PDB file of C-alpha atoms and ligand atoms in Angstrom:
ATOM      1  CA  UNK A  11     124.972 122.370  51.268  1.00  0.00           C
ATOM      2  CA  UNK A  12     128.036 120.864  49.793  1.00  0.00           C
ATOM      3  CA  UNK A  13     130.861 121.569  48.348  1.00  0.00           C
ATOM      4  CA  UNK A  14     130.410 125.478  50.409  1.00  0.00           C
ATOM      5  CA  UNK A  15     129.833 124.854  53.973  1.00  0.00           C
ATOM      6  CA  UNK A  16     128.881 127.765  56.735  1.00  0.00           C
ATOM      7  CA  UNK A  17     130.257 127.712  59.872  1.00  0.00           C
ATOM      8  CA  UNK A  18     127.417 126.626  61.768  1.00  0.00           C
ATOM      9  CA  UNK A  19     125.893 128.817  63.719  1.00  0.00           C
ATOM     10  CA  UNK A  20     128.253 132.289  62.377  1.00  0.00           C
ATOM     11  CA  UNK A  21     127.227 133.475  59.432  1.00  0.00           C
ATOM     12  CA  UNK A  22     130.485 132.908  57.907  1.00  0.00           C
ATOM     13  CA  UNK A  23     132.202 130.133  55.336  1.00  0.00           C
ATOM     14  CA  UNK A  24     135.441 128.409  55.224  1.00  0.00           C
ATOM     15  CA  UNK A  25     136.522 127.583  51.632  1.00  0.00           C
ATOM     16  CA  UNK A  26     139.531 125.292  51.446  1.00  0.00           C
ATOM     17  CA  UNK A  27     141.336 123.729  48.737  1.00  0.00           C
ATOM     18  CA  UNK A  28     144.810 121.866  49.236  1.00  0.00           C
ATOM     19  CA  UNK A  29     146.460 123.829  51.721  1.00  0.00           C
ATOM     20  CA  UNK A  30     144.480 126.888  51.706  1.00  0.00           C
ATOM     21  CA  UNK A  31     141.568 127.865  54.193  1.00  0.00           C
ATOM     22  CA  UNK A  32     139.494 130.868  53.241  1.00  0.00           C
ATOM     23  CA  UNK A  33     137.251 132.490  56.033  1.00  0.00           C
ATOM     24  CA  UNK A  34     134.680 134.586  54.093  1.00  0.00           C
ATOM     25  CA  UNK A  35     132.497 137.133  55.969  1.00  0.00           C
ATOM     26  CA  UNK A  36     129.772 140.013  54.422  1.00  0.00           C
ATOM     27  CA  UNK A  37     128.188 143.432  55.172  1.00  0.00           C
ATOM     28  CA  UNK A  38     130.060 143.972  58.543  1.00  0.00           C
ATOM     29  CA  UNK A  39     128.261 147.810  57.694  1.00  0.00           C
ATOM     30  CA  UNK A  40     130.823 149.074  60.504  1.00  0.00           C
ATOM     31  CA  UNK A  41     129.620 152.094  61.884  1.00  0.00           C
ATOM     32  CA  UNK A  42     126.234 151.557  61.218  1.00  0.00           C
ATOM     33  CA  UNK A  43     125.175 152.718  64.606  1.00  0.00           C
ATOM     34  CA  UNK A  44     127.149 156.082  64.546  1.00  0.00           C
ATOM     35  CA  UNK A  45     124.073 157.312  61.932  1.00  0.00           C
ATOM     36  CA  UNK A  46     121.579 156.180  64.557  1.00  0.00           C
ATOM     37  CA  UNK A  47     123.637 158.468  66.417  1.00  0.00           C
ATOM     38  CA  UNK A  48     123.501 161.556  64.861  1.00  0.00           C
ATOM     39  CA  UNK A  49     119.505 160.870  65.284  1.00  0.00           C
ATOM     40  CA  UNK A  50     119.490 160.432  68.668  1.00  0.00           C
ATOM     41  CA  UNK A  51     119.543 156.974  69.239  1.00  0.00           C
ATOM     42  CA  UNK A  52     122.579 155.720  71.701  1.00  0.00           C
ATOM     43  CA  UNK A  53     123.686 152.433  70.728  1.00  0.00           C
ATOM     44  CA  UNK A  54     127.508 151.783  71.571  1.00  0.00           C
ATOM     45  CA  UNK A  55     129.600 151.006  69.026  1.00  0.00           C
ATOM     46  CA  UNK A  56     129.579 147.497  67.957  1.00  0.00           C
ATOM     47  CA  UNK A  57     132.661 146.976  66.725  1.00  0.00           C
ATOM     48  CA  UNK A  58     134.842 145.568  69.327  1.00  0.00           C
ATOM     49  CA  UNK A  59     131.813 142.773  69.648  1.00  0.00           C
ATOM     50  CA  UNK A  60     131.937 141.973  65.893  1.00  0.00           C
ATOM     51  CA  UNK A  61     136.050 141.868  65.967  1.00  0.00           C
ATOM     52  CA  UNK A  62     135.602 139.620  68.902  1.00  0.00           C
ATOM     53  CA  UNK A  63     133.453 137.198  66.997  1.00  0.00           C
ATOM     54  CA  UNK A  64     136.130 137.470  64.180  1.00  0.00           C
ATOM     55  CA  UNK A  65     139.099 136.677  66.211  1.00  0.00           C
ATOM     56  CA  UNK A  66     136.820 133.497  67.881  1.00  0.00           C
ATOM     57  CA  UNK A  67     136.068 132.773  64.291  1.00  0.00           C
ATOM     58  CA  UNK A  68     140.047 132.996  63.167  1.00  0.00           C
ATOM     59  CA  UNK A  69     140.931 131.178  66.562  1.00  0.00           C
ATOM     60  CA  UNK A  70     138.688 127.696  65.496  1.00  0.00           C
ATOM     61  CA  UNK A  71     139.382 127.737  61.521  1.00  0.00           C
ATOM     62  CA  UNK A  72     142.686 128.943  61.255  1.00  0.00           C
ATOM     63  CA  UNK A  73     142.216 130.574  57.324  1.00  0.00           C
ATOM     64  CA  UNK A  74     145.179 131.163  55.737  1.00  0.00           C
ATOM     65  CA  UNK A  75     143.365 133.915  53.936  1.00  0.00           C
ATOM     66  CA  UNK A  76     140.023 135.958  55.280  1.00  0.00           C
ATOM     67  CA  UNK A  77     137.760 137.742  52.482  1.00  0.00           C
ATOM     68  CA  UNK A  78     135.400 140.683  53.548  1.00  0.00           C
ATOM     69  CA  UNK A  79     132.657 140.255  51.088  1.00  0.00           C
ATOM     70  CA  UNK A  80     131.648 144.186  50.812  1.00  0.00           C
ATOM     71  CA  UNK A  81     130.211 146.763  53.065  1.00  0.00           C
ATOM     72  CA  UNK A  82     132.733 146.146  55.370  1.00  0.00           C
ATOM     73  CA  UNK A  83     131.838 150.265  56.477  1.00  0.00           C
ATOM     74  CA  UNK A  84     128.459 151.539  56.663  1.00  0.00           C
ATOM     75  CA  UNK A  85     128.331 155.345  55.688  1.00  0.00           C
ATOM     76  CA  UNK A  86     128.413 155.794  52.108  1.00  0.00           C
ATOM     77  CA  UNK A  87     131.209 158.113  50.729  1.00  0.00           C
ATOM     78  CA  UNK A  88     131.864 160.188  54.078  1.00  0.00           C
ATOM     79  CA  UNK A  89     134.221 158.730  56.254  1.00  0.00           C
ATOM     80  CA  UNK A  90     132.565 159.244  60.050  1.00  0.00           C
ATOM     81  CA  UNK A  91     134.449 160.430  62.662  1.00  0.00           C
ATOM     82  CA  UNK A  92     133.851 156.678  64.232  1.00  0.00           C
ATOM     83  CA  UNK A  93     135.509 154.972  61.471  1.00  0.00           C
ATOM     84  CA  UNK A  94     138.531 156.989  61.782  1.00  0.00           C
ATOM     85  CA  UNK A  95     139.288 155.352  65.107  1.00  0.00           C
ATOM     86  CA  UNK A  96     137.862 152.364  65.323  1.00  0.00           C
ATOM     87  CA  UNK A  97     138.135 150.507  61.521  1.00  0.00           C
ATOM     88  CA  UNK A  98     141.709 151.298  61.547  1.00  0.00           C
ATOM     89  CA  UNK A  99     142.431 149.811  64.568  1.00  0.00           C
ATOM     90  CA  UNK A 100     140.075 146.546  63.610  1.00  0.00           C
ATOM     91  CA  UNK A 101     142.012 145.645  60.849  1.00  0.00           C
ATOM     92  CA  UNK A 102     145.208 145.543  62.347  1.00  0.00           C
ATOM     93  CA  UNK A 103     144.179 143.473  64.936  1.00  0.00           C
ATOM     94  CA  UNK A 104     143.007 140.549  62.849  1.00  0.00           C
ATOM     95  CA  UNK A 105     146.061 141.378  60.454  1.00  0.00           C
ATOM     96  CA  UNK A 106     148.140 139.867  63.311  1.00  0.00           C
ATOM     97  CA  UNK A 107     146.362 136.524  63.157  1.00  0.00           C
ATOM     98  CA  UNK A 108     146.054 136.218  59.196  1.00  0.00           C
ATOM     99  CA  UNK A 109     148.541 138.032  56.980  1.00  0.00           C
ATOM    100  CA  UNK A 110     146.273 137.547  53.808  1.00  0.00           C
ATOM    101  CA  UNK A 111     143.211 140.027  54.023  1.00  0.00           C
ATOM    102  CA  UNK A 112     141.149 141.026  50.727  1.00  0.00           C
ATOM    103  CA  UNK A 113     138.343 143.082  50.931  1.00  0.00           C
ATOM    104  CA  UNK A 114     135.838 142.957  47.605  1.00  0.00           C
ATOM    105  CA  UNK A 115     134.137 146.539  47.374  1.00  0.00           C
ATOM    106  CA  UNK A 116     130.714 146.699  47.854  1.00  0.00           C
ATOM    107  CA  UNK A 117     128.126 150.084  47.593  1.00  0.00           C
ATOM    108  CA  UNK A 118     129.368 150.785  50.822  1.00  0.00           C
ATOM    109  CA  UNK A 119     133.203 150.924  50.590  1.00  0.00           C
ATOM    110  CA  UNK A 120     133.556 154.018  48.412  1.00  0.00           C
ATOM    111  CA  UNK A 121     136.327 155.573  50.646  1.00  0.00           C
ATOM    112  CA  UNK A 122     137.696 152.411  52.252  1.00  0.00           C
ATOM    113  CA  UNK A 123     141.333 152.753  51.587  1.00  0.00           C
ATOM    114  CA  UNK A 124     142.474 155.377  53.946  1.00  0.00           C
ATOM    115  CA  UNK A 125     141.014 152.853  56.620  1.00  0.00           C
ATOM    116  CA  UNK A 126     143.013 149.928  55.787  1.00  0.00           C
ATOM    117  CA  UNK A 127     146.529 149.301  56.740  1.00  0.00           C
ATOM    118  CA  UNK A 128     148.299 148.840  53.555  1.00  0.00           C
ATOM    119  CA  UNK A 129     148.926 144.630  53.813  1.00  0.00           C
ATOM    120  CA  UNK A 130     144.850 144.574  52.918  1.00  0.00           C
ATOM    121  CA  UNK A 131     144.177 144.167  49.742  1.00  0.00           C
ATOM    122  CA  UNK A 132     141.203 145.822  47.972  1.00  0.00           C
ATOM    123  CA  UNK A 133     139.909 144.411  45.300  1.00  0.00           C
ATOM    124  CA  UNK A 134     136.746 145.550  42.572  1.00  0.00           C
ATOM    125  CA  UNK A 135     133.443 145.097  42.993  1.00  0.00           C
ATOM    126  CA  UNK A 136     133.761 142.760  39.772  1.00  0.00           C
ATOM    127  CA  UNK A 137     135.096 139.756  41.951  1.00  0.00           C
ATOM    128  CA  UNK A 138     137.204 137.243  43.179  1.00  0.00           C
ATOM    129  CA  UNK A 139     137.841 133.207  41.962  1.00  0.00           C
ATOM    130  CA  UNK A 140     138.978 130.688  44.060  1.00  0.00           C
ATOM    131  CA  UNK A 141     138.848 127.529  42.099  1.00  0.00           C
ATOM    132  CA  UNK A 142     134.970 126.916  41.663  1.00  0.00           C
ATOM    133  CA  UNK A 143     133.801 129.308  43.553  1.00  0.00           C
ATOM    134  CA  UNK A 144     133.535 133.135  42.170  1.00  0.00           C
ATOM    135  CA  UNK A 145     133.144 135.727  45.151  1.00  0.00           C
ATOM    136  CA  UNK A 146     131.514 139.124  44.680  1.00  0.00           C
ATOM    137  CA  UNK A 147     129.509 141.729  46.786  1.00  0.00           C
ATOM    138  CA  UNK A 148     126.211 141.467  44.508  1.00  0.00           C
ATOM    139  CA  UNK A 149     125.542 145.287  44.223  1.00  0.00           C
ATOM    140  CA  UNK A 150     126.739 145.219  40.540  1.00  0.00           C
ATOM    141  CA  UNK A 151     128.095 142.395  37.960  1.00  0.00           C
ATOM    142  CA  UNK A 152     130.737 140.187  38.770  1.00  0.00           C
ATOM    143  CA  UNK A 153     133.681 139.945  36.208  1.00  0.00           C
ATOM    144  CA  UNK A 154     133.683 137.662  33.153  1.00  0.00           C
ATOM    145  CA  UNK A 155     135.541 135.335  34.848  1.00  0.00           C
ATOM    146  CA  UNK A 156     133.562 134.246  37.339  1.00  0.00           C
ATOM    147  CA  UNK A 157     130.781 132.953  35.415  1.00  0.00           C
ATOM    148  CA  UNK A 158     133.256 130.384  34.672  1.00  0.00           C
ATOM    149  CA  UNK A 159     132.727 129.184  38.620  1.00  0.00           C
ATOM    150  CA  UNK A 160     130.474 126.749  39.237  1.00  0.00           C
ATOM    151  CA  UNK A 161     128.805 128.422  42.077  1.00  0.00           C
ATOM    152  CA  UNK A 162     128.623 132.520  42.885  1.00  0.00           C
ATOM    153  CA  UNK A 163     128.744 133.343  46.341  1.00  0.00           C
ATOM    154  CA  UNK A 164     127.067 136.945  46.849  1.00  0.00           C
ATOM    155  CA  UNK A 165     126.122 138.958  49.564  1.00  0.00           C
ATOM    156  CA  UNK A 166     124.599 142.329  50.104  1.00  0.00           C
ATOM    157  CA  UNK A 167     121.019 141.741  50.425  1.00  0.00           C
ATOM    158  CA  UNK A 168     121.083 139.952  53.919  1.00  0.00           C
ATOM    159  CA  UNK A 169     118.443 137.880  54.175  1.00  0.00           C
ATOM    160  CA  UNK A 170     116.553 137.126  56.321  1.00  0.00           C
ATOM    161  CA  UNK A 171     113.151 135.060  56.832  1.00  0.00           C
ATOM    162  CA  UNK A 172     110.034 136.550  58.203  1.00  0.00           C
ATOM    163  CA  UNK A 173     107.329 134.661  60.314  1.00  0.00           C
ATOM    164  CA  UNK A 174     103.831 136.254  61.224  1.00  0.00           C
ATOM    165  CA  UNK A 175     101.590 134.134  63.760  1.00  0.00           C
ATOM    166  CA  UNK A 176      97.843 134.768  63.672  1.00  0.00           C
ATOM    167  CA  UNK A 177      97.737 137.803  66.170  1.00  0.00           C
ATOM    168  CA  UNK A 178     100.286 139.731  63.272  1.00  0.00           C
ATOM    169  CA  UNK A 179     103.436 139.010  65.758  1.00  0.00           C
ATOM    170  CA  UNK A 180     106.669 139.097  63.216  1.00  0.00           C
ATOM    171  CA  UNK A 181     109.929 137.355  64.217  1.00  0.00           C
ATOM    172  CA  UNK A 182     112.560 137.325  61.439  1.00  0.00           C
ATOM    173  CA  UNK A 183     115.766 135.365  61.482  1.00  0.00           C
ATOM    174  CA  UNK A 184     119.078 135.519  58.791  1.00  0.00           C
ATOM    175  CA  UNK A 185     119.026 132.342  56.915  1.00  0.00           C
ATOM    176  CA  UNK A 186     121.200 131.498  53.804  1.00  0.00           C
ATOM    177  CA  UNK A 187     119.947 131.304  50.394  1.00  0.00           C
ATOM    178  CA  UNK A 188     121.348 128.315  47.809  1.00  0.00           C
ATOM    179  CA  UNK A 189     119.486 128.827  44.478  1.00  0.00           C
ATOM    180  CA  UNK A 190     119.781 127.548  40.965  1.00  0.00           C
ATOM    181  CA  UNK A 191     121.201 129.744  38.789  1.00  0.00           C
ATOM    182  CA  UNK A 192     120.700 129.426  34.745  1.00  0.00           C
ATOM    183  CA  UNK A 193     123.899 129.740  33.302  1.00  0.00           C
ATOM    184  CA  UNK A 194     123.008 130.235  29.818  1.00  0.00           C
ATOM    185  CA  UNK A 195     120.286 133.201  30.645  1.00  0.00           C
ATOM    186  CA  UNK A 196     122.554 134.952  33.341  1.00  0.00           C
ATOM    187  CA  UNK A 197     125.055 134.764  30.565  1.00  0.00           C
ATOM    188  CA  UNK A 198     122.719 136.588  28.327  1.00  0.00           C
ATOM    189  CA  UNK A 199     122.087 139.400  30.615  1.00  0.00           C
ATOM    190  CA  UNK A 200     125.370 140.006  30.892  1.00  0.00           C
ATOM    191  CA  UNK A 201     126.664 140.160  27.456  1.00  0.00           C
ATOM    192  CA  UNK A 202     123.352 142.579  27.136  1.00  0.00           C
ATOM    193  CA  UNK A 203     124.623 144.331  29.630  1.00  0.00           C
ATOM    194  CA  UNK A 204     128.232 144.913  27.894  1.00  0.00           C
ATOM    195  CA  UNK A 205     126.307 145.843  24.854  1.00  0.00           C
ATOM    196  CA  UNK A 206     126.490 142.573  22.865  1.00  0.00           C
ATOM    197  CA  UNK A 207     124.208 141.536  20.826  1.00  0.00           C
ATOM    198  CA  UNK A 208     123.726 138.061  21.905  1.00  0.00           C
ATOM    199  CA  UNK A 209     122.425 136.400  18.191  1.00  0.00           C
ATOM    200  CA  UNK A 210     123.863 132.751  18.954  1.00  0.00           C
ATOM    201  CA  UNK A 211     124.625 131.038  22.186  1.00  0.00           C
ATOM    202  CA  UNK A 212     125.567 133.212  24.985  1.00  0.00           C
ATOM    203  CA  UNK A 213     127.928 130.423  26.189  1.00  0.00           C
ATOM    204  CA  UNK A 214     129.307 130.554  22.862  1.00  0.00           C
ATOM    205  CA  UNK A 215     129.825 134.335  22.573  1.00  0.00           C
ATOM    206  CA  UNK A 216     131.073 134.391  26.583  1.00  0.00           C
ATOM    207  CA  UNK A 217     133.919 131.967  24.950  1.00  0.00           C
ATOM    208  CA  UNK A 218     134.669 134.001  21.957  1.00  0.00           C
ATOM    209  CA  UNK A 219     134.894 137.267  23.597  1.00  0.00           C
ATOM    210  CA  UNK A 220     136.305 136.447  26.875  1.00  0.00           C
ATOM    211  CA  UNK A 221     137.962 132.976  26.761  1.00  0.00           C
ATOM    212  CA  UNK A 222     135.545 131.360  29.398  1.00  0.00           C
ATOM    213  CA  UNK A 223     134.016 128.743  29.399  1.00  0.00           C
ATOM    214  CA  UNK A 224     130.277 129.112  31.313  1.00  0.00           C
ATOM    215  CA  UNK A 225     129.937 126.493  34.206  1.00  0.00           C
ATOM    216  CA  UNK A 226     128.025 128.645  36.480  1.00  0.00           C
ATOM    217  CA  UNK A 227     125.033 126.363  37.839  1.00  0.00           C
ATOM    218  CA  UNK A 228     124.429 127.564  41.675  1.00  0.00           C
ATOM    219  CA  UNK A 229     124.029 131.019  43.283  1.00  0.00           C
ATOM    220  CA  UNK A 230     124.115 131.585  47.479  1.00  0.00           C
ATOM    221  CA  UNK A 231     123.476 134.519  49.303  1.00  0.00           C
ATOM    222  CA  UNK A 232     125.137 134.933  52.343  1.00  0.00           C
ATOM    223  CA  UNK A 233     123.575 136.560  55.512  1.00  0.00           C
ATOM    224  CA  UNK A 234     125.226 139.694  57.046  1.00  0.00           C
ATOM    225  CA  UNK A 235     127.856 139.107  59.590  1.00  0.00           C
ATOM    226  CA  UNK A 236     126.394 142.259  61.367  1.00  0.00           C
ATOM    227  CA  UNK A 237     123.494 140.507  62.911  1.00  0.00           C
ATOM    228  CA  UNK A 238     122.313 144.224  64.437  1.00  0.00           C
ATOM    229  CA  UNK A 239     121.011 144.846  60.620  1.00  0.00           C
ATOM    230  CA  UNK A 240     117.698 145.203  59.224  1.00  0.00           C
ATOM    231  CA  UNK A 241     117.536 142.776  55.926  1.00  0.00           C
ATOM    232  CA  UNK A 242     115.401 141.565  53.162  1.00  0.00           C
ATOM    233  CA  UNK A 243     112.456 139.121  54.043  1.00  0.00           C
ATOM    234  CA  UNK A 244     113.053 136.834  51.036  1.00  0.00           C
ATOM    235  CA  UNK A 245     109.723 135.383  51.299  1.00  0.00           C
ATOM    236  CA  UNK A 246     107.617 138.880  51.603  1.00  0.00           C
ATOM    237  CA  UNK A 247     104.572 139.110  49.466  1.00  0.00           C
ATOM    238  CA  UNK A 248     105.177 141.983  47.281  1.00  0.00           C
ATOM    239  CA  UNK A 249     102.453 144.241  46.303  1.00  0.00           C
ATOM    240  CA  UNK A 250     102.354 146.391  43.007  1.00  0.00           C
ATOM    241  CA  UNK A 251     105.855 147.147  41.825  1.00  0.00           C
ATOM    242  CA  UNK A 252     108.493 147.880  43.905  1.00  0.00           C
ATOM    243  CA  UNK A 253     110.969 149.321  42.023  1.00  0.00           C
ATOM    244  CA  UNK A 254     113.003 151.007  44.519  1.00  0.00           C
ATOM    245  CA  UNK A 255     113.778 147.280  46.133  1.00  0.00           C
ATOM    246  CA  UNK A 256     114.595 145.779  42.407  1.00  0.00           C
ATOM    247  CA  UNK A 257     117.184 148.175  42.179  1.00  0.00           C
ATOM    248  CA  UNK A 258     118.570 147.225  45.493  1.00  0.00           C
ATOM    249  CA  UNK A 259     118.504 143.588  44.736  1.00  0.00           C
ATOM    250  CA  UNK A 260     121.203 144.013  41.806  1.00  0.00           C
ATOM    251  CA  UNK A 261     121.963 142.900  38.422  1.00  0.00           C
ATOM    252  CA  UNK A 262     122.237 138.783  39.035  1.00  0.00           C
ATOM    253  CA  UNK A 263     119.246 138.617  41.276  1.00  0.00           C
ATOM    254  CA  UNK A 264     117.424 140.817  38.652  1.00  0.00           C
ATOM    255  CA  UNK A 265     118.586 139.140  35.393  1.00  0.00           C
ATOM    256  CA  UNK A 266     115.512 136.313  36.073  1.00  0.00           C
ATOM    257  CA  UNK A 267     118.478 133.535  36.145  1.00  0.00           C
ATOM    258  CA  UNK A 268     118.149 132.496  39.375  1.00  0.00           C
ATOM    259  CA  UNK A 269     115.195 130.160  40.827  1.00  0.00           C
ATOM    260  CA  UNK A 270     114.132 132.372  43.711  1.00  0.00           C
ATOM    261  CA  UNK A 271     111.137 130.891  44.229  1.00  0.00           C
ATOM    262  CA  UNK A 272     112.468 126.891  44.400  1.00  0.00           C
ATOM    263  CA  UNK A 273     115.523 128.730  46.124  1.00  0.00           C
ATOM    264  CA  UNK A 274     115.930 126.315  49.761  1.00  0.00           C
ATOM    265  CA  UNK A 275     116.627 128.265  53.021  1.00  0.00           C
ATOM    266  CA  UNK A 276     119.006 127.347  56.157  1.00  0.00           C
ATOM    267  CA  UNK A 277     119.198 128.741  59.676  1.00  0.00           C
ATOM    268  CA  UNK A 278     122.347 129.759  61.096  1.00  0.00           C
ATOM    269  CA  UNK A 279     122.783 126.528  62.768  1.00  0.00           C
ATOM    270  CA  UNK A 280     122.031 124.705  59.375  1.00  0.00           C
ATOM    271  CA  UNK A 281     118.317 124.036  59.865  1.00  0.00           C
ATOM    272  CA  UNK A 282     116.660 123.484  56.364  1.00  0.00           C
ATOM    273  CA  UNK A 283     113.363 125.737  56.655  1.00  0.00           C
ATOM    274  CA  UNK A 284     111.794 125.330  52.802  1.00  0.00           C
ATOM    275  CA  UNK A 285     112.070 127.200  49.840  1.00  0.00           C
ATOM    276  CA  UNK A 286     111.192 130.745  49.538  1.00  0.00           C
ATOM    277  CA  UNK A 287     108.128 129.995  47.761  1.00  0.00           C
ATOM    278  CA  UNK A 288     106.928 127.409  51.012  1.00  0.00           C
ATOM    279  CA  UNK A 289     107.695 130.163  53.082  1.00  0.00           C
ATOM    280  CA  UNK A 290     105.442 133.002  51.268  1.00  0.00           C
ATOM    281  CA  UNK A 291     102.625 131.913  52.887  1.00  0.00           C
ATOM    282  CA  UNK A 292     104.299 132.581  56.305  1.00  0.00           C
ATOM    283  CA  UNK A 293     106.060 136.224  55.513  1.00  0.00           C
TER     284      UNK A 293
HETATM  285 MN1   MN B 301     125.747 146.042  50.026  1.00  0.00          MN
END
């Protein structure tokens, strides 16, 4: 899966270049079982067993920087009472071991920043680049700039494989996603989407208008570093339209510019399964 390797078996990635060693993680969803709460449902809260993993994580890469790729929380714009005591207190614990912590919003973060101790540093749901790579949550587009990376990295969907056997027994597991992307049509959707009309080349127009030049040529979707969540069965035969799930997918996935179905699929220990489309037959 080069150049962007996972740490085999966390669902995590270090990005280096020179002297710089990025640990990115996604959809930590903190928190998530204080809603199962409030229904009834006692699960204790998982966070000290997710900053554990972290610190283990920070203790055999040593990044120099560590990037939360969105939903770092789980309840949407409420802060729960949980968060107030234990996010807080999670942050500043792996602040101590890396100085340099950026969090890229995702649909979950509305209300992160009373959370954070002020060293973090949030950034928009629009993005981050680091050299060839351009980082973003996935819930809504990425800024101009990084469709001048050669390869998205994008979370938010966490997916996940599903297996039935004959007696209708379903195991899933979280696998990684590393798809082609089309440049030129992803480029297309997007001026669309800023209102352009897009009468010549979109990687003409993307140059005009923003001074980029389009190299994007890969998408991969990472799985959720919260391994407790449910996630998307990427190989799941729809039926009829599903429009509630297109809107969850989000605006890349949707603009038809990445190969989904020739998309290849690895394990958390790096096992190559197939492409999604091998796999249909199996969800
Ligand atoms: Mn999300």
């Amino acid at each position: 899966m080069l150049p962007i390797k996972p740490i085999q078996p966390y669902p995590a990635l270090l990005l280096r270049r020179k002297a710089e060693r990025i640990l990115v993680v996604a959809d930590l969803h903190l928190g998530w079982e204080a809603l199962l709460i409030q229904k009834g449902v006692h699960i204790p809260s998982q966070t000290p067993r997710i900053l554990d993993k972290i610190l283990r994580l920070i203790k055999k890469c040593k990044p120099t920087r560590l990037i939360f790729l969105g939903d770092v929380k789980d309840a949407i714009a409420k802060v729960e009472m949980e968060e107030w005591r234990d996010i807080p207190n999670f942050f500043e614990t792996i602040n101590k071991k890396v100085p340099d912590i950026q969090v890229v919003r995702g649909n979950h973060d509305g209300t992160l920043e009373p959370l954070l101790p002020e060293t973090v540093k949030i950034l928009p749901s629009t993005g981050v680049v680091f050299g060839n790579v351009g980082l973003f949550h996935g819930h809504a587009w990425p800024s101009p700039e990084l469709l001048g990376c050669r390869s998205l990295i994008t979370s938010h969907i966490h997916p996940m494989v599903a297996f039935r056997d004959p007696m209708g027994f379903r195991m899933t597991r979280q696998v990684w996603v590393k798809a082609a992307c089309d440049g030129e049509r992803l480029a297309k959707s997007f001026l669309k989407h800023l209102g352009a009309k897009v009468t010549s080349s979109p990687s003409t127009l993307l140059r005009e208008q923003f001074n980029v030049r389009l190299r994007v040529s890969q998408l991969f979707i990472m799985p959720a570093f919260n391994e407790f969540l449910g996630g998307r069965p990427i190989n799941e035969r729809r039926r009829g339209k599903d429009a509630k799930s297109r809107t969850f997918i989000g605006p890349v996935l949707r603009s038809g510019s990445v190969d989904i179905d020739n998309a290849e699929t690895y394990l958390l220990d790096g096992t190559f399964l197939g492409t999604i489309s091998q796999l249909r037959k199996f969800g």
